[in-house]
Coordinates of C-alpha atoms in Angstrom, one line a residue:
M235 CA 1.1 52.5 -24.6
S236 CA -0.2 50.8 -27.7
D237 CA -3.8 51.3 -28.9
H238 CA -4.6 47.7 -28.0
A239 CA -3.2 48.1 -24.4
A240 CA -5.1 51.4 -24.0
L241 CA -8.3 49.7 -25.1
N242 CA -7.8 46.9 -22.6
E243 CA -7.0 49.4 -19.8
E244 CA -10.2 51.3 -20.7
N245 CA -12.3 48.1 -20.6
R246 CA -10.8 47.1 -17.2
F247 CA -11.7 50.6 -15.9
A248 CA -15.2 50.3 -17.2
Q249 CA -15.6 46.9 -15.6
R250 CA -14.3 48.1 -12.2
T251 CA -16.7 51.0 -12.2
L252 CA -19.8 49.2 -13.7
L253 CA -21.8 49.3 -10.5
E254 CA -21.1 53.0 -10.0
Q255 CA -22.3 53.6 -13.6
I256 CA -25.6 51.9 -12.7
L257 CA -26.0 53.9 -9.6
E258 CA -25.1 57.3 -11.1
S259 CA -27.8 59.8 -10.5
S260 CA -28.2 60.6 -14.3
N261 CA -28.7 56.9 -15.0
L262 CA -31.2 56.4 -12.2
S263 CA -33.1 59.5 -13.3
R264 CA -33.3 58.1 -16.9
A265 CA -34.4 54.8 -15.5
W266 CA -37.2 56.4 -13.5
K267 CA -38.4 58.4 -16.5
R268 CA -38.6 55.1 -18.5
V269 CA -40.5 53.3 -15.7
K270 CA -42.8 56.2 -15.2
A271 CA -43.6 56.3 -19.0
N272 CA -44.4 52.6 -19.0
K273 CA -46.7 53.0 -16.0
G274 CA -47.7 49.6 -14.7
T275 CA -49.3 48.4 -11.5
A276 CA -47.9 48.2 -8.0
G277 CA -45.8 45.4 -6.7
I278 CA -46.2 43.5 -3.4
D279 CA -45.6 46.8 -1.4
G280 CA -48.7 48.4 -3.0
M281 CA -46.6 51.5 -4.0
S282 CA -47.9 53.2 -7.1
I283 CA -45.9 55.2 -9.7
T284 CA -47.4 58.4 -8.3
D285 CA -46.2 57.6 -4.7
F286 CA -42.6 56.7 -5.7
P287 CA -41.0 60.2 -6.0
K288 CA -41.8 61.0 -2.3
F289 CA -40.5 57.6 -1.3
A290 CA -37.3 58.1 -3.3
R291 CA -36.5 61.5 -1.8
A292 CA -36.7 60.0 1.7
H293 CA -35.0 56.6 1.1
L294 CA -33.1 56.3 -2.2
P295 CA -29.7 57.4 -0.7
R296 CA -29.9 54.7 1.9
I297 CA -30.9 52.1 -0.7
I298 CA -28.0 53.1 -3.0
S299 CA -25.6 52.6 0.0
Q300 CA -27.1 49.2 0.6
I301 CA -26.6 48.2 -3.0
R302 CA -22.9 49.4 -2.9
E303 CA -22.3 47.4 0.3
G304 CA -24.1 44.3 -1.2
H305 CA -26.8 44.3 1.5
Y306 CA -29.8 45.3 -0.6
A307 CA -32.5 42.6 -0.9
P308 CA -35.0 42.9 -3.8
A309 CA -38.6 42.3 -3.0
P310 CA -40.4 39.2 -4.4
V311 CA -42.4 39.9 -7.6
R312 CA -46.2 39.9 -7.5
R313 CA -47.6 37.0 -9.5
V314 CA -50.4 37.8 -11.9
W315 CA -51.8 35.8 -14.7
I316 CA -52.8 37.0 -18.2
P317 CA -54.8 35.1 -20.8
K318 CA -53.0 33.6 -23.8
P319 CA -54.7 33.3 -27.3
N320 CA -55.0 29.5 -26.9
G321 CA -57.1 29.9 -23.7
E322 CA -54.2 29.2 -21.3
E323 CA -52.7 31.7 -18.9
R324 CA -49.2 33.2 -18.9
P325 CA -47.6 34.0 -15.6
L326 CA -46.2 37.5 -15.1
G327 CA -44.0 38.8 -12.2
I328 CA -44.6 42.4 -11.3
P329 CA -41.6 43.9 -9.3
T330 CA -42.1 46.9 -7.0
V331 CA -41.6 50.3 -8.6
L332 CA -38.3 50.6 -6.8
D333 CA -37.0 47.3 -8.2
R334 CA -38.3 48.3 -11.6
V335 CA -36.2 51.4 -11.5
I336 CA -33.1 49.5 -10.3
Q337 CA -33.6 46.8 -13.0
Q338 CA -34.0 49.5 -15.7
A339 CA -30.8 51.2 -14.5
I340 CA -29.0 47.9 -14.8
A341 CA -30.4 47.2 -18.2
Q342 CA -29.4 50.6 -19.5
V343 CA -25.7 50.0 -18.6
L344 CA -25.5 46.3 -19.6
S345 CA -27.4 46.4 -22.8
P346 CA -24.7 48.2 -24.9
I347 CA -22.1 45.8 -23.5
F348 CA -23.9 42.7 -24.6
D349 CA -25.8 44.0 -27.7
Q350 CA -22.7 44.5 -29.8
D351 CA -22.1 40.8 -29.8
F352 CA -25.7 39.6 -30.3
S353 CA -26.7 38.0 -33.6
E354 CA -28.0 40.4 -36.2
H355 CA -31.0 37.9 -36.5
S356 CA -32.0 38.5 -32.9
Y357 CA -34.8 41.1 -33.2
G358 CA -36.5 41.2 -29.8
F359 CA -36.1 44.0 -27.2
R360 CA -33.1 45.6 -28.9
E361 CA -32.4 49.2 -29.9
G362 CA -33.0 49.6 -33.6
K363 CA -34.6 46.2 -34.0
Q364 CA -38.3 45.4 -34.3
A365 CA -40.7 42.6 -35.3
H366 CA -41.3 44.1 -38.8
A367 CA -37.6 43.7 -39.6
A368 CA -37.7 40.0 -38.6
I369 CA -40.8 39.5 -40.9
A370 CA -39.1 41.4 -43.7
Y371 CA -36.0 39.1 -43.4
V372 CA -38.1 36.0 -43.4
S373 CA -39.9 37.3 -46.5
E374 CA -36.6 38.1 -48.2
Q375 CA -35.3 34.5 -47.5
S376 CA -38.5 33.0 -48.7
Q377 CA -38.0 34.8 -52.1
Q378 CA -34.5 33.3 -52.2
G379 CA -36.0 29.7 -52.2
Y380 CA -36.2 29.0 -48.4
Q381 CA -39.7 27.6 -48.4
W382 CA -39.4 25.2 -45.5
A383 CA -39.2 26.1 -41.8
V384 CA -38.4 24.8 -38.4
D385 CA -41.1 26.3 -36.2
C386 CA -39.6 25.5 -32.8
D387 CA -41.4 26.3 -29.5
L388 CA -39.6 26.5 -26.2
K389 CA -41.8 25.1 -23.4
S390 CA -42.4 27.7 -20.6
Y391 CA -39.1 29.3 -21.5
F392 CA -39.1 32.1 -18.9
D393 CA -40.0 29.6 -16.2
T394 CA -37.3 27.1 -17.0
V395 CA -34.1 29.2 -17.4
N396 CA -31.2 27.7 -15.5
H397 CA -29.8 30.4 -13.2
D398 CA -26.2 28.9 -13.1
L399 CA -26.0 28.8 -16.9
L400 CA -27.4 32.3 -17.2
M401 CA -25.0 33.7 -14.7
H402 CA -22.1 31.9 -16.4
Q403 CA -23.1 33.6 -19.7
I404 CA -23.3 37.0 -17.9
G405 CA -20.0 36.4 -16.2
K406 CA -18.2 36.0 -19.6
R407 CA -18.6 39.8 -20.1
I408 CA -19.2 41.2 -16.7
R409 CA -16.4 41.0 -14.0
D410 CA -17.9 43.4 -11.5
K411 CA -18.9 41.2 -8.6
G412 CA -21.3 43.8 -7.2
V413 CA -23.3 43.8 -10.4
L414 CA -23.2 39.9 -10.6
K415 CA -24.4 39.7 -7.0
L416 CA -27.2 42.1 -7.6
I417 CA -28.4 40.3 -10.7
G418 CA -28.3 37.0 -8.8
K419 CA -30.4 38.4 -6.1
Y420 CA -33.1 39.5 -8.6
L421 CA -33.1 36.0 -10.1
R422 CA -33.7 34.5 -6.6
A423 CA -36.0 37.2 -5.3
G424 CA -39.0 34.8 -5.2
V425 CA -42.6 35.1 -6.3
R426 CA -45.5 36.3 -4.0
H427 CA -48.9 34.7 -4.9
E428 CA -52.3 36.1 -4.3
D429 CA -52.8 33.9 -1.2
G430 CA -49.7 35.5 0.4
K431 CA -47.4 32.5 -0.1
T432 CA -43.9 33.2 -1.4
D433 CA -42.1 30.7 -3.6
K434 CA -38.4 30.7 -4.2
T435 CA -37.3 31.0 -7.8
K436 CA -34.6 28.4 -8.6
A437 CA -35.1 28.3 -12.4
D438 CA -37.0 31.4 -13.5
V439 CA -36.7 34.8 -15.1
P440 CA -40.1 36.4 -14.2
Q441 CA -41.6 38.2 -17.1
G442 CA -42.6 41.7 -16.2
G443 CA -39.4 43.3 -15.1
P444 CA -37.2 45.7 -17.2
L445 CA -34.2 43.4 -16.9
S446 CA -36.0 40.2 -18.1
P447 CA -35.8 40.9 -21.9
L448 CA -32.0 41.4 -21.7
L449 CA -31.5 38.3 -19.6
A450 CA -33.6 36.3 -22.1
N451 CA -31.4 37.5 -25.0
I452 CA -28.3 36.7 -23.1
M453 CA -29.5 33.2 -22.4
L454 CA -30.5 32.5 -26.0
D455 CA -27.5 34.1 -27.6
P456 CA -25.6 30.8 -27.7
L457 CA -28.5 29.3 -29.6
D458 CA -28.2 32.0 -32.2
K459 CA -24.5 31.3 -32.5
E460 CA -25.2 27.6 -32.9
I461 CA -27.7 28.2 -35.7
E462 CA -25.3 30.5 -37.4
R463 CA -22.5 27.8 -37.3
Q464 CA -24.9 25.5 -39.1
G465 CA -25.2 28.1 -41.9
M466 CA -29.0 28.4 -41.7
P467 CA -30.9 31.6 -42.1
F468 CA -33.2 32.3 -39.1
A469 CA -35.0 35.0 -37.2
R470 CA -35.6 35.1 -33.4
Y471 CA -37.7 37.4 -31.4
A472 CA -37.3 36.6 -27.7
D473 CA -38.2 32.8 -27.4
D474 CA -40.1 32.8 -30.7
F475 CA -37.9 31.8 -33.7
L476 CA -37.9 30.3 -37.2
I477 CA -35.1 28.4 -38.9
L478 CA -35.4 28.4 -42.7
A479 CA -34.4 25.7 -45.2
K480 CA -34.7 24.9 -48.9
S481 CA -35.9 21.3 -48.4
R482 CA -37.9 19.2 -45.9
A483 CA -34.9 16.9 -45.3
E484 CA -32.6 19.9 -44.5
A485 CA -35.2 21.3 -42.1
E486 CA -35.7 18.0 -40.3
K487 CA -31.9 17.6 -39.8
A488 CA -31.8 21.2 -38.4
M489 CA -34.7 20.4 -36.1
E490 CA -32.9 17.3 -34.7
R491 CA -29.7 19.3 -34.0
I492 CA -31.5 22.2 -32.4
E493 CA -33.6 19.9 -30.1
V494 CA -30.4 18.3 -28.9
Y495 CA -28.6 21.6 -28.4
V496 CA -31.5 23.3 -26.6
E497 CA -32.1 20.4 -24.1
A498 CA -28.5 19.2 -23.6
T499 CA -26.5 22.4 -23.6
L500 CA -29.0 25.1 -22.6
R501 CA -31.1 22.8 -20.4
L502 CA -34.3 24.2 -21.7
F503 CA -37.2 22.2 -23.1
V504 CA -38.6 21.9 -26.6
N505 CA -42.4 21.7 -26.8
R506 CA -42.7 18.8 -29.3
D507 CA -46.5 19.2 -29.5
K508 CA -46.2 22.7 -30.8
S509 CA -42.8 22.5 -32.7
K510 CA -42.9 21.3 -36.3
V511 CA -41.2 21.1 -39.7
A512 CA -43.5 22.6 -42.3
R513 CA -43.7 24.8 -45.3
L514 CA -43.1 28.4 -44.4
K515 CA -46.5 29.5 -45.7
D516 CA -48.1 27.2 -43.1
C517 CA -46.1 28.6 -40.2
Q518 CA -47.1 31.6 -38.0
F519 CA -44.4 34.0 -36.8
L520 CA -45.1 37.1 -34.6
G521 CA -48.7 37.1 -35.7
F522 CA -48.0 36.9 -39.5
K523 CA -47.9 34.3 -42.2
V524 CA -45.2 34.7 -44.9
N525 CA -45.2 33.3 -48.4
G526 CA -42.6 35.1 -50.6
K527 CA -43.6 38.8 -50.9
K528 CA -47.0 38.0 -49.5
I529 CA -47.3 38.9 -45.8
R530 CA -50.6 38.5 -44.1
R531 CA -51.9 38.7 -40.5
T532 CA -53.0 35.4 -39.0
D533 CA -56.6 34.5 -38.3
Q534 CA -55.8 34.4 -34.6
A535 CA -54.5 37.9 -34.7
L536 CA -57.8 39.2 -36.2
H537 CA -59.8 37.2 -33.7
R538 CA -58.0 38.7 -30.8
F539 CA -58.4 42.2 -32.3
K540 CA -62.2 41.8 -32.6
E541 CA -62.5 40.3 -29.1
R542 CA -60.7 43.3 -27.7
I543 CA -62.8 45.8 -29.7
R544 CA -65.9 44.1 -28.4
E545 CA -64.6 44.5 -24.8
I546 CA -63.8 48.2 -25.3
T547 CA -67.2 48.9 -27.0
A548 CA -69.4 46.7 -24.7
R549 CA -72.4 48.8 -24.0
S550 CA -72.7 47.5 -20.5
R551 CA -69.4 49.1 -19.4
G552 CA -69.9 51.9 -17.0
I553 CA -67.4 54.4 -18.4
S554 CA -67.7 57.7 -20.2
M555 CA -67.7 57.9 -24.0
G556 CA -64.5 60.1 -23.7
S557 CA -62.7 57.4 -21.8
R558 CA -64.0 54.7 -24.1
L559 CA -62.9 56.5 -27.3
S560 CA -59.5 57.3 -25.8
E561 CA -59.0 53.6 -25.0
L562 CA -60.2 52.6 -28.5
K563 CA -57.8 55.0 -30.1
R564 CA -54.8 53.7 -28.3
Y565 CA -55.5 50.1 -29.0
C566 CA -56.5 50.6 -32.7
Q567 CA -53.5 52.8 -33.5
G568 CA -51.1 50.2 -31.9
W569 CA -52.8 47.2 -33.7
F570 CA -53.1 48.8 -37.1
H571 CA -49.5 50.1 -36.9
Y572 CA -48.2 46.6 -36.1
F573 CA -50.2 44.8 -38.8
K574 CA -49.9 47.5 -41.5
Y575 CA -47.9 45.1 -43.7
G576 CA -50.4 42.2 -43.2
L577 CA -53.8 43.9 -44.0
P578 CA -55.2 44.3 -47.5
Y579 CA -56.7 47.8 -47.9
A580 CA -60.2 46.4 -48.5
E581 CA -60.1 44.5 -45.2
T582 CA -58.9 47.6 -43.4
L583 CA -62.0 49.5 -44.7
R584 CA -64.3 46.7 -43.6
L585 CA -62.8 46.8 -40.1
D586 CA -63.1 50.6 -40.0
Q587 CA -66.8 50.3 -40.9
W588 CA -67.4 47.6 -38.3
I589 CA -65.7 49.7 -35.5
R590 CA -67.7 52.8 -36.4
R591 CA -71.0 50.8 -36.2
R592 CA -70.0 49.6 -32.7
V593 CA -69.2 53.2 -31.6
R594 CA -72.6 54.4 -33.0
L595 CA -74.3 51.7 -30.9
C596 CA -72.4 53.0 -27.8
Y597 CA -73.6 56.5 -28.5
W598 CA -77.2 55.3 -29.0
K599 CA -77.1 53.4 -25.7
D600 CA -75.5 56.4 -23.9
W601 CA -78.3 58.7 -25.0
K602 CA -80.9 56.3 -23.6
L603 CA -84.2 58.3 -23.8
P604 CA -86.0 59.0 -27.1
R605 CA -86.2 62.7 -26.3
K606 CA -82.4 62.9 -25.8
R607 CA -81.8 60.9 -28.9
R608 CA -83.9 63.3 -31.0
R609 CA -82.3 66.3 -29.5
M610 CA -78.8 65.0 -30.1
L611 CA -79.5 64.0 -33.7
I612 CA -80.9 67.5 -34.4
S613 CA -77.9 69.2 -32.8
L614 CA -75.6 67.1 -35.0
G615 CA -77.3 68.1 -38.2
S616 CA -80.2 65.7 -38.8
R617 CA -83.3 67.4 -40.3
T618 CA -86.9 66.8 -39.4
R619 CA -89.7 65.9 -41.8
S620 CA -93.3 66.3 -40.7
G621 CA -92.2 66.9 -37.1
E622 CA -90.2 63.6 -37.1
T623 CA -86.5 63.3 -36.8
R624 CA -84.8 61.2 -39.5
L625 CA -83.2 58.4 -37.5
S626 CA -79.8 58.5 -39.0
I627 CA -76.6 59.6 -37.4
P628 CA -74.5 61.9 -39.6
Q629 CA -70.8 61.4 -40.0
R630 CA -70.1 64.5 -37.8
L631 CA -71.3 62.4 -34.8
L632 CA -68.0 60.6 -35.0
A633 CA -65.9 63.7 -35.3
N634 CA -63.6 62.6 -32.5
V635 CA -63.5 59.0 -33.8
T636 CA -62.7 60.2 -37.3
K637 CA -59.4 61.3 -36.0
L638 CA -58.5 57.6 -35.8
S639 CA -58.8 57.3 -39.6
G640 CA -55.0 57.5 -39.9
A641 CA -54.9 54.3 -37.9
F642 CA -58.0 52.6 -39.4
C643 CA -57.2 53.5 -43.0
P644 CA -53.5 53.9 -43.4
Q645 CA -52.5 55.3 -46.8

């Protein structure tokens, strides 16, 4: 048997056993560990992450048999709304813990199959890819003379995905009917609202499930290939993408072609109010502005950061200082790590000082009574003069917050 024939036989075997690969105990165990690490809230059944192991021991073998036989019916996702930076709200669909585990198991097996053919300029939700790489690529192209951009916004992308087109795209690579049937059931599982009403999902990939990012990339992969055929540099992260050009005329032509392709071929919708052709330095991409080598965070990103810090350090919150500082640490480390390429050092120092002031105010409020304030200040190293405590808080007061300095003031 030739190497080519052997490879085809291996691929056919892999396709025939794809559902079994998903349902293997090792794959399901890895999926559970990932779901557990991501935490998250309960779905419509109210089952928490903590409750799932007991449920799985009693019911998982039966559920696996149902999936093999094609009888398993995923639960509708629980609809929640999260605020967007522009004041609007974004819908999320929270699957049950069980369905999150199954979706994660599917994604772990299918991702390597699809990922090898994805565009190198697709950076979202892929192993070894990240937003920083997308920004670095845009900066590199900007230095090569690509100073114009098509800033294209897809209107309500996750809510308008055509299921037939998506399943057609999946079916090009996946032949296992059991897997296709299971994915189709997840797409049509429905949405349960707060009032108890359940809506069918005829054109929707609910954000919130582990499988959604992979499905989003599969759906938009033809768009990547179309832009590549046009010979234009671009970067895409999920449904957020920039197409780069060396002149306004070139960018406008690209915009016209992409609008036609997106709406006629992919049956998605371009938000013409938010889409534009503009100089790259005037565009925002993944929270950054790029102008050659100069990369800066956007004003909106800083505004959202300060709003969140104010929420965490609000003195009216009824939580312990330990919990408050732990929450502050997690958020600041994540934010400063993400924007480490877009923050001048001087601005980082100013933010560090501002955060520390807010923490000191939290301590001052937490101590409440003058007697306790005096006692705490003395215990922390303040001296007294003429029987009065100097009303200053030494740096040692923030010993546990100072541990954040690696995030606040990256070297």
